[in-house]
PDB file of C-alpha atoms in Angstrom:
ATOM      1  CA  UNK A   1       3.298   2.118 -14.374  1.00 66.00           C
ATOM      2  CA  UNK A   2       2.513  -1.620 -14.685  1.00 69.00           C
ATOM      3  CA  UNK A   3      -1.060  -2.955 -14.228  1.00 78.00           C
ATOM      4  CA  UNK A   4      -2.197  -5.464 -12.015  1.00 85.00           C
ATOM      5  CA  UNK A   5      -5.851  -6.574 -11.861  1.00 88.00           C
ATOM      6  CA  UNK A   6      -7.277  -8.990  -8.882  1.00 92.00           C
ATOM      7  CA  UNK A   7     -10.435 -11.082  -8.430  1.00 93.00           C
ATOM      8  CA  UNK A   8     -13.073 -11.449  -7.419  1.00 95.00           C
ATOM      9  CA  UNK A   9     -13.604  -7.615  -6.317  1.00 93.00           C
ATOM     10  CA  UNK A  10     -15.659  -8.996  -3.480  1.00 96.00           C
ATOM     11  CA  UNK A  11     -16.086 -12.129  -1.797  1.00 96.00           C
ATOM     12  CA  UNK A  12     -18.444 -13.065   0.752  1.00 97.00           C
ATOM     13  CA  UNK A  13     -17.617 -16.354   2.590  1.00 97.00           C
ATOM     14  CA  UNK A  14     -18.904 -18.166   5.795  1.00 97.00           C
ATOM     15  CA  UNK A  15     -16.522 -18.516   8.416  1.00 97.00           C
ATOM     16  CA  UNK A  16     -14.380 -21.505   8.097  1.00 97.00           C
ATOM     17  CA  UNK A  17     -14.706 -21.828   4.687  1.00 97.00           C
ATOM     18  CA  UNK A  18     -11.324 -21.636   2.315  1.00 97.00           C
ATOM     19  CA  UNK A  19     -11.208 -18.498  -0.110  1.00 97.00           C
ATOM     20  CA  UNK A  20      -8.514 -18.217  -2.835  1.00 96.00           C
ATOM     21  CA  UNK A  21      -7.715 -14.568  -3.980  1.00 96.00           C
ATOM     22  CA  UNK A  22      -6.223 -13.752  -7.179  1.00 94.00           C
ATOM     23  CA  UNK A  23      -3.695 -11.327  -8.813  1.00 91.00           C
ATOM     24  CA  UNK A  24      -2.871 -11.291 -12.644  1.00 85.00           C
ATOM     25  CA  UNK A  25      -0.229  -8.729 -13.480  1.00 73.00           C
ATOM     26  CA  UNK A  26      -0.298  -7.426 -17.049  1.00 64.00           C
ATOM     27  CA  UNK A  27       3.159  -8.365 -17.580  1.00 67.00           C
ATOM     28  CA  UNK A  28       5.367 -10.785 -16.264  1.00 70.00           C
ATOM     29  CA  UNK A  29       6.801 -10.133 -12.994  1.00 71.00           C
ATOM     30  CA  UNK A  30       9.018 -12.438 -10.482  1.00 74.00           C
ATOM     31  CA  UNK A  31       8.295 -10.296  -7.578  1.00 81.00           C
ATOM     32  CA  UNK A  32       4.627 -10.120  -5.870  1.00 86.00           C
ATOM     33  CA  UNK A  33       3.305  -8.666  -2.404  1.00 92.00           C
ATOM     34  CA  UNK A  34       0.263  -9.023  -0.762  1.00 95.00           C
ATOM     35  CA  UNK A  35      -1.265  -6.392   1.806  1.00 97.00           C
ATOM     36  CA  UNK A  36      -4.273  -6.207   3.495  1.00 96.00           C
ATOM     37  CA  UNK A  37      -6.377  -3.286   5.155  1.00 94.00           C
ATOM     38  CA  UNK A  38      -8.895  -4.032   7.768  1.00 94.00           C
ATOM     39  CA  UNK A  39     -11.777  -1.429   7.437  1.00 90.00           C
ATOM     40  CA  UNK A  40     -10.698   2.037   8.996  1.00 85.00           C
ATOM     41  CA  UNK A  41      -7.188   0.831   9.691  1.00 88.00           C
ATOM     42  CA  UNK A  42      -3.881   1.108   8.089  1.00 89.00           C
ATOM     43  CA  UNK A  43      -2.604  -1.087   5.109  1.00 94.00           C
ATOM     44  CA  UNK A  44      -0.348  -3.973   6.432  1.00 95.00           C
ATOM     45  CA  UNK A  45       2.254  -5.912   4.770  1.00 95.00           C
ATOM     46  CA  UNK A  46       1.290  -9.651   4.835  1.00 97.00           C
ATOM     47  CA  UNK A  47       3.782 -11.530   2.125  1.00 95.00           C
ATOM     48  CA  UNK A  48       6.475 -11.125  -0.342  1.00 91.00           C
ATOM     49  CA  UNK A  49       7.112 -13.635  -2.903  1.00 87.00           C
ATOM     50  CA  UNK A  50       9.792 -14.051  -5.266  1.00 83.00           C
ATOM     51  CA  UNK A  51      10.552 -16.776  -7.836  1.00 77.00           C
ATOM     52  CA  UNK A  52       8.193 -19.065  -6.753  1.00 80.00           C
ATOM     53  CA  UNK A  53       9.284 -18.895  -2.892  1.00 87.00           C
ATOM     54  CA  UNK A  54       7.899 -16.610  -0.084  1.00 91.00           C
ATOM     55  CA  UNK A  55      11.254 -14.238   0.502  1.00 88.00           C
ATOM     56  CA  UNK A  56       9.239 -12.317   3.759  1.00 90.00           C
ATOM     57  CA  UNK A  57       6.117 -12.491   5.773  1.00 93.00           C
ATOM     58  CA  UNK A  58       4.697 -10.715   8.557  1.00 94.00           C
ATOM     59  CA  UNK A  59       3.239 -12.006  11.873  1.00 94.00           C
ATOM     60  CA  UNK A  60      -0.392 -11.859  10.127  1.00 94.00           C
ATOM     61  CA  UNK A  61       0.502 -14.544   7.643  1.00 95.00           C
ATOM     62  CA  UNK A  62       0.220 -17.240   9.894  1.00 93.00           C
ATOM     63  CA  UNK A  63      -0.411 -21.190   9.019  1.00 93.00           C
ATOM     64  CA  UNK A  64      -3.665 -20.380   7.581  1.00 95.00           C
ATOM     65  CA  UNK A  65      -2.426 -18.395   4.733  1.00 96.00           C
ATOM     66  CA  UNK A  66      -0.697 -19.621   1.882  1.00 95.00           C
ATOM     67  CA  UNK A  67       0.557 -18.097  -1.318  1.00 93.00           C
ATOM     68  CA  UNK A  68       1.467 -19.708  -4.628  1.00 88.00           C
ATOM     69  CA  UNK A  69       2.009 -19.046  -8.316  1.00 84.00           C
ATOM     70  CA  UNK A  70      -0.032 -21.851  -9.807  1.00 79.00           C
ATOM     71  CA  UNK A  71       0.478 -21.100 -13.708  1.00 76.00           C
ATOM     72  CA  UNK A  72       3.289 -18.660 -13.827  1.00 70.00           C
ATOM     73  CA  UNK A  73       1.072 -15.709 -14.362  1.00 75.00           C
ATOM     74  CA  UNK A  74      -1.559 -15.818 -11.597  1.00 83.00           C
ATOM     75  CA  UNK A  75      -0.545 -15.315  -7.802  1.00 89.00           C
ATOM     76  CA  UNK A  76      -2.783 -16.349  -5.475  1.00 92.00           C
ATOM     77  CA  UNK A  77      -3.764 -15.821  -1.652  1.00 95.00           C
ATOM     78  CA  UNK A  78      -5.514 -18.713   0.028  1.00 96.00           C
ATOM     79  CA  UNK A  79      -6.676 -18.418   3.431  1.00 97.00           C
ATOM     80  CA  UNK A  80      -7.872 -22.158   4.441  1.00 95.00           C
ATOM     81  CA  UNK A  81     -10.255 -21.305   7.323  1.00 94.00           C
ATOM     82  CA  UNK A  82     -11.462 -18.005   7.346  1.00 96.00           C
ATOM     83  CA  UNK A  83     -12.048 -16.181  10.588  1.00 96.00           C
ATOM     84  CA  UNK A  84     -14.395 -13.194  11.270  1.00 96.00           C
ATOM     85  CA  UNK A  85     -11.317 -11.126  11.618  1.00 95.00           C
ATOM     86  CA  UNK A  86     -10.077 -11.927   8.227  1.00 96.00           C
ATOM     87  CA  UNK A  87     -12.241  -9.509   6.902  1.00 97.00           C
ATOM     88  CA  UNK A  88     -10.373  -6.762   5.014  1.00 97.00           C
ATOM     89  CA  UNK A  89      -9.604  -5.299   1.546  1.00 95.00           C
ATOM     90  CA  UNK A  90      -6.497  -7.440   0.491  1.00 97.00           C
ATOM     91  CA  UNK A  91      -4.472  -5.701  -2.153  1.00 95.00           C
ATOM     92  CA  UNK A  92      -1.750  -7.433  -4.419  1.00 93.00           C
ATOM     93  CA  UNK A  93       1.248  -5.307  -5.594  1.00 92.00           C
ATOM     94  CA  UNK A  94       3.904  -5.442  -7.886  1.00 87.00           C
ATOM     95  CA  UNK A  95       7.193  -3.810  -8.593  1.00 83.00           C
ATOM     96  CA  UNK A  96       7.924  -0.666 -10.918  1.00 75.00           C
ATOM     97  CA  UNK A  97       9.483  -1.763 -14.176  1.00 63.00           C
ATOM     98  CA  UNK A  98      12.119   1.226 -13.506  1.00 52.00           C
ATOM     99  CA  UNK A  99      13.266   0.075 -10.042  1.00 54.00           C
ATOM    100  CA  UNK A 100      12.234  -2.348  -7.342  1.00 60.00           C
ATOM    101  CA  UNK A 101      11.617   0.690  -4.643  1.00 74.00           C
ATOM    102  CA  UNK A 102       8.092   1.476  -6.016  1.00 84.00           C
ATOM    103  CA  UNK A 103       5.104  -0.688  -5.845  1.00 89.00           C
ATOM    104  CA  UNK A 104       2.100  -0.501  -7.953  1.00 89.00           C
ATOM    105  CA  UNK A 105      -1.228  -1.693  -6.251  1.00 92.00           C
ATOM    106  CA  UNK A 106      -4.067  -3.525  -7.543  1.00 91.00           C
ATOM    107  CA  UNK A 107      -7.614  -2.294  -6.958  1.00 91.00           C
ATOM    108  CA  UNK A 108      -8.062  -5.029  -4.309  1.00 94.00           C
ATOM    109  CA  UNK A 109     -10.575  -7.673  -3.195  1.00 96.00           C
ATOM    110  CA  UNK A 110     -12.721  -7.162  -0.421  1.00 96.00           C
ATOM    111  CA  UNK A 111     -13.333 -10.002   1.641  1.00 97.00           C
ATOM    112  CA  UNK A 112     -16.157 -10.498   3.906  1.00 97.00           C
ATOM    113  CA  UNK A 113     -16.601 -13.182   6.290  1.00 97.00           C
ATOM    114  CA  UNK A 114     -19.675 -13.896   8.085  1.00 96.00           C
TER     115      UNK A 114
ATOM    116  CA  UNK B   1      13.464  -1.225  11.458  1.00 78.00           C
ATOM    117  CA  UNK B   2      11.509   1.625   9.685  1.00 84.00           C
ATOM    118  CA  UNK B   3       8.155   3.525  10.538  1.00 91.00           C
ATOM    119  CA  UNK B   4       6.123   6.566   9.669  1.00 94.00           C
ATOM    120  CA  UNK B   5       4.112   8.499  11.903  1.00 95.00           C
ATOM    121  CA  UNK B   6       1.258  10.897  10.234  1.00 96.00           C
ATOM    122  CA  UNK B   7       0.719  13.244  12.593  1.00 93.00           C
ATOM    123  CA  UNK B   8      -3.103  14.005  11.627  1.00 95.00           C
ATOM    124  CA  UNK B   9      -5.631  11.404  11.266  1.00 95.00           C
ATOM    125  CA  UNK B  10      -8.197  14.210   9.489  1.00 97.00           C
ATOM    126  CA  UNK B  11      -7.266  17.336   7.850  1.00 98.00           C
ATOM    127  CA  UNK B  12      -9.867  19.746   6.569  1.00 98.00           C
ATOM    128  CA  UNK B  13      -9.232  22.578   4.121  1.00 97.00           C
ATOM    129  CA  UNK B  14     -11.417  24.901   2.201  1.00 97.00           C
ATOM    130  CA  UNK B  15     -11.508  24.689  -1.551  1.00 97.00           C
ATOM    131  CA  UNK B  16      -8.588  26.814  -3.003  1.00 97.00           C
ATOM    132  CA  UNK B  17      -6.534  26.795   0.055  1.00 98.00           C
ATOM    133  CA  UNK B  18      -3.373  25.136   0.826  1.00 98.00           C
ATOM    134  CA  UNK B  19      -3.076  21.473   1.724  1.00 98.00           C
ATOM    135  CA  UNK B  20      -0.533  20.342   4.443  1.00 98.00           C
ATOM    136  CA  UNK B  21      -0.328  16.505   5.420  1.00 98.00           C
ATOM    137  CA  UNK B  22       2.049  15.784   7.671  1.00 98.00           C
ATOM    138  CA  UNK B  23       4.654  12.584   7.768  1.00 97.00           C
ATOM    139  CA  UNK B  24       7.684  12.008   9.951  1.00 97.00           C
ATOM    140  CA  UNK B  25       9.482   8.980   9.503  1.00 94.00           C
ATOM    141  CA  UNK B  26      11.632   6.527  11.311  1.00 92.00           C
ATOM    142  CA  UNK B  27      14.500   4.402   9.373  1.00 85.00           C
ATOM    143  CA  UNK B  28      17.488   2.426  10.311  1.00 79.00           C
ATOM    144  CA  UNK B  29      18.886   2.957   6.741  1.00 80.00           C
ATOM    145  CA  UNK B  30      18.577   5.558   4.042  1.00 81.00           C
ATOM    146  CA  UNK B  31      14.746   5.405   3.186  1.00 86.00           C
ATOM    147  CA  UNK B  32      12.903   5.637   0.282  1.00 89.00           C
ATOM    148  CA  UNK B  33       9.330   7.503   1.043  1.00 93.00           C
ATOM    149  CA  UNK B  34       6.261   7.608  -0.888  1.00 94.00           C
ATOM    150  CA  UNK B  35       2.682   9.155  -0.712  1.00 97.00           C
ATOM    151  CA  UNK B  36      -0.447   6.861  -1.960  1.00 96.00           C
ATOM    152  CA  UNK B  37      -3.640   8.017  -2.170  1.00 96.00           C
ATOM    153  CA  UNK B  38      -6.969   6.005  -1.668  1.00 92.00           C
ATOM    154  CA  UNK B  39     -10.209   7.485  -2.942  1.00 90.00           C
ATOM    155  CA  UNK B  40     -13.354   6.086  -1.442  1.00 84.00           C
ATOM    156  CA  UNK B  41     -14.066   2.502  -2.243  1.00 78.00           C
ATOM    157  CA  UNK B  42     -10.629   2.591  -4.307  1.00 81.00           C
ATOM    158  CA  UNK B  43      -7.427   1.091  -4.571  1.00 86.00           C
ATOM    159  CA  UNK B  44      -4.039   2.814  -3.834  1.00 92.00           C
ATOM    160  CA  UNK B  45      -2.672   5.211  -6.482  1.00 93.00           C
ATOM    161  CA  UNK B  46       0.994   6.339  -6.053  1.00 93.00           C
ATOM    162  CA  UNK B  47       1.393  10.329  -5.916  1.00 95.00           C
ATOM    163  CA  UNK B  48       4.883  10.645  -5.656  1.00 94.00           C
ATOM    164  CA  UNK B  49       8.140   9.144  -4.273  1.00 91.00           C
ATOM    165  CA  UNK B  50      11.557  10.038  -2.948  1.00 90.00           C
ATOM    166  CA  UNK B  51      14.284   7.657  -3.527  1.00 79.00           C
ATOM    167  CA  UNK B  52      17.599   9.988  -2.742  1.00 75.00           C
ATOM    168  CA  UNK B  53      17.547  12.249  -5.829  1.00 74.00           C
ATOM    169  CA  UNK B  54      16.152  15.518  -5.656  1.00 83.00           C
ATOM    170  CA  UNK B  55      14.652  16.435  -1.964  1.00 89.00           C
ATOM    171  CA  UNK B  56      11.526  18.289  -3.501  1.00 94.00           C
ATOM    172  CA  UNK B  57       9.503  15.893  -5.269  1.00 94.00           C
ATOM    173  CA  UNK B  58       6.750  16.875  -7.701  1.00 94.00           C
ATOM    174  CA  UNK B  59       3.708  14.106  -8.260  1.00 94.00           C
ATOM    175  CA  UNK B  60       0.498  13.949  -9.914  1.00 94.00           C
ATOM    176  CA  UNK B  61      -2.587  16.385  -9.550  1.00 94.00           C
ATOM    177  CA  UNK B  62      -0.357  19.290  -8.354  1.00 96.00           C
ATOM    178  CA  UNK B  63       1.011  17.342  -5.269  1.00 97.00           C
ATOM    179  CA  UNK B  64       4.685  18.049  -3.890  1.00 97.00           C
ATOM    180  CA  UNK B  65       6.789  16.558  -0.818  1.00 97.00           C
ATOM    181  CA  UNK B  66       9.949  17.544   0.502  1.00 95.00           C
ATOM    182  CA  UNK B  67      12.297  15.233   2.307  1.00 94.00           C
ATOM    183  CA  UNK B  68      14.145  16.905   5.142  1.00 94.00           C
ATOM    184  CA  UNK B  69      16.730  14.592   6.654  1.00 91.00           C
ATOM    185  CA  UNK B  70      17.376  16.707   9.579  1.00 92.00           C
ATOM    186  CA  UNK B  71      13.625  16.958  10.409  1.00 94.00           C
ATOM    187  CA  UNK B  72      13.013  13.333   9.545  1.00 94.00           C
ATOM    188  CA  UNK B  73      10.038  14.560   7.713  1.00 96.00           C
ATOM    189  CA  UNK B  74       8.133  14.095   4.338  1.00 96.00           C
ATOM    190  CA  UNK B  75       5.085  16.466   4.118  1.00 97.00           C
ATOM    191  CA  UNK B  76       2.734  16.495   1.407  1.00 98.00           C
ATOM    192  CA  UNK B  77       1.725  19.730   0.240  1.00 98.00           C
ATOM    193  CA  UNK B  78      -0.645  21.216  -2.436  1.00 98.00           C
ATOM    194  CA  UNK B  79      -0.982  25.083  -3.273  1.00 97.00           C
ATOM    195  CA  UNK B  80      -4.911  25.013  -3.949  1.00 97.00           C
ATOM    196  CA  UNK B  81      -7.086  22.178  -2.880  1.00 97.00           C
ATOM    197  CA  UNK B  82      -9.546  21.137  -5.289  1.00 97.00           C
ATOM    198  CA  UNK B  83     -13.228  18.962  -4.334  1.00 96.00           C
ATOM    199  CA  UNK B  84     -11.376  15.946  -6.242  1.00 95.00           C
ATOM    200  CA  UNK B  85      -8.452  15.758  -3.437  1.00 97.00           C
ATOM    201  CA  UNK B  86     -10.896  14.542  -0.980  1.00 97.00           C
ATOM    202  CA  UNK B  87      -9.573  10.928   0.092  1.00 96.00           C
ATOM    203  CA  UNK B  88      -7.329   9.233   2.288  1.00 95.00           C
ATOM    204  CA  UNK B  89      -3.501   9.960   1.992  1.00 97.00           C
ATOM    205  CA  UNK B  90      -1.008   7.472   2.936  1.00 96.00           C
ATOM    206  CA  UNK B  91       2.804   8.039   4.051  1.00 97.00           C
ATOM    207  CA  UNK B  92       4.940   5.124   3.134  1.00 95.00           C
ATOM    208  CA  UNK B  93       8.559   3.939   3.709  1.00 92.00           C
ATOM    209  CA  UNK B  94      10.751   1.213   2.673  1.00 88.00           C
ATOM    210  CA  UNK B  95      14.699   0.739   2.837  1.00 78.00           C
ATOM    211  CA  UNK B  96      16.311   2.576  -0.193  1.00 68.00           C
ATOM    212  CA  UNK B  97      18.635   0.278  -2.336  1.00 63.00           C
ATOM    213  CA  UNK B  98      17.952  -2.966  -1.055  1.00 62.00           C
ATOM    214  CA  UNK B  99      15.313  -3.740  -3.492  1.00 64.00           C
ATOM    215  CA  UNK B 100      12.191  -5.605  -3.311  1.00 67.00           C
ATOM    216  CA  UNK B 101      11.532  -4.492   0.353  1.00 80.00           C
ATOM    217  CA  UNK B 102       7.907  -4.194   1.765  1.00 88.00           C
ATOM    218  CA  UNK B 103       6.531  -1.295   2.196  1.00 92.00           C
ATOM    219  CA  UNK B 104       5.339   0.147   5.986  1.00 93.00           C
ATOM    220  CA  UNK B 105       2.400   2.422   5.980  1.00 95.00           C
ATOM    221  CA  UNK B 106       1.619   5.008   8.258  1.00 95.00           C
ATOM    222  CA  UNK B 107      -2.138   5.137   9.753  1.00 94.00           C
ATOM    223  CA  UNK B 108      -3.321   7.856   7.099  1.00 95.00           C
ATOM    224  CA  UNK B 109      -4.720  11.157   6.977  1.00 97.00           C
ATOM    225  CA  UNK B 110      -8.028  11.697   5.782  1.00 96.00           C
ATOM    226  CA  UNK B 111      -8.590  14.906   3.833  1.00 97.00           C
ATOM    227  CA  UNK B 112     -11.861  16.637   3.626  1.00 97.00           C
ATOM    228  CA  UNK B 113     -12.603  19.382   1.317  1.00 97.00           C
ATOM    229  CA  UNK B 114     -14.910  22.155   2.106  1.00 97.00           C
ATOM    230  CA  UNK B 115     -16.595  23.870  -0.673  1.00 95.00           C
TER     231      UNK B 115
END
């Protein structure tokens, strides 16, 4: 089972501020996914990223969001100007080595927007 | 398009009794189906997966699920509940054989174990 870490574990920010959430897989991966879970709700797909390009994004992933792979290993999700409704758990996921149907999730970053 | 419906938002069982968490799916193509578990304030852990091999799938911690195409169901079961099973369980679907498709989650079932 591939491992992935996320930093920070908890981020508190003021509305309107920019935040960057990081995902670091233990081994090299070309595919990454971001999901979010608003408190008490289901997990929702945000974006998938393959080989330095967005391959699919949801309607949630508007112009306030961006993703990139700045140094070939870390994978970041940036929210340009946070809103109260961005408060959620954000999960990074990577595909399993044995096949691409299965995704393994990081521990998540809890984002709190005040 | 694909979706999953988890029929119960909350299930309570006594320790040592069977667990049944229900899930129905909808998919335009052959699906891959998963169950993930989320313990309080923790991440998402893969319990088991169905990817068009055996219809009865065994997972970790004694859980298993059966894929029934005729009923479009993928219910999760465990013969005997343990206190440590208390968690949120998510049924998840994706398109099989397409590769690297997004996961679509159900709304979750909170499992409570009564001592």
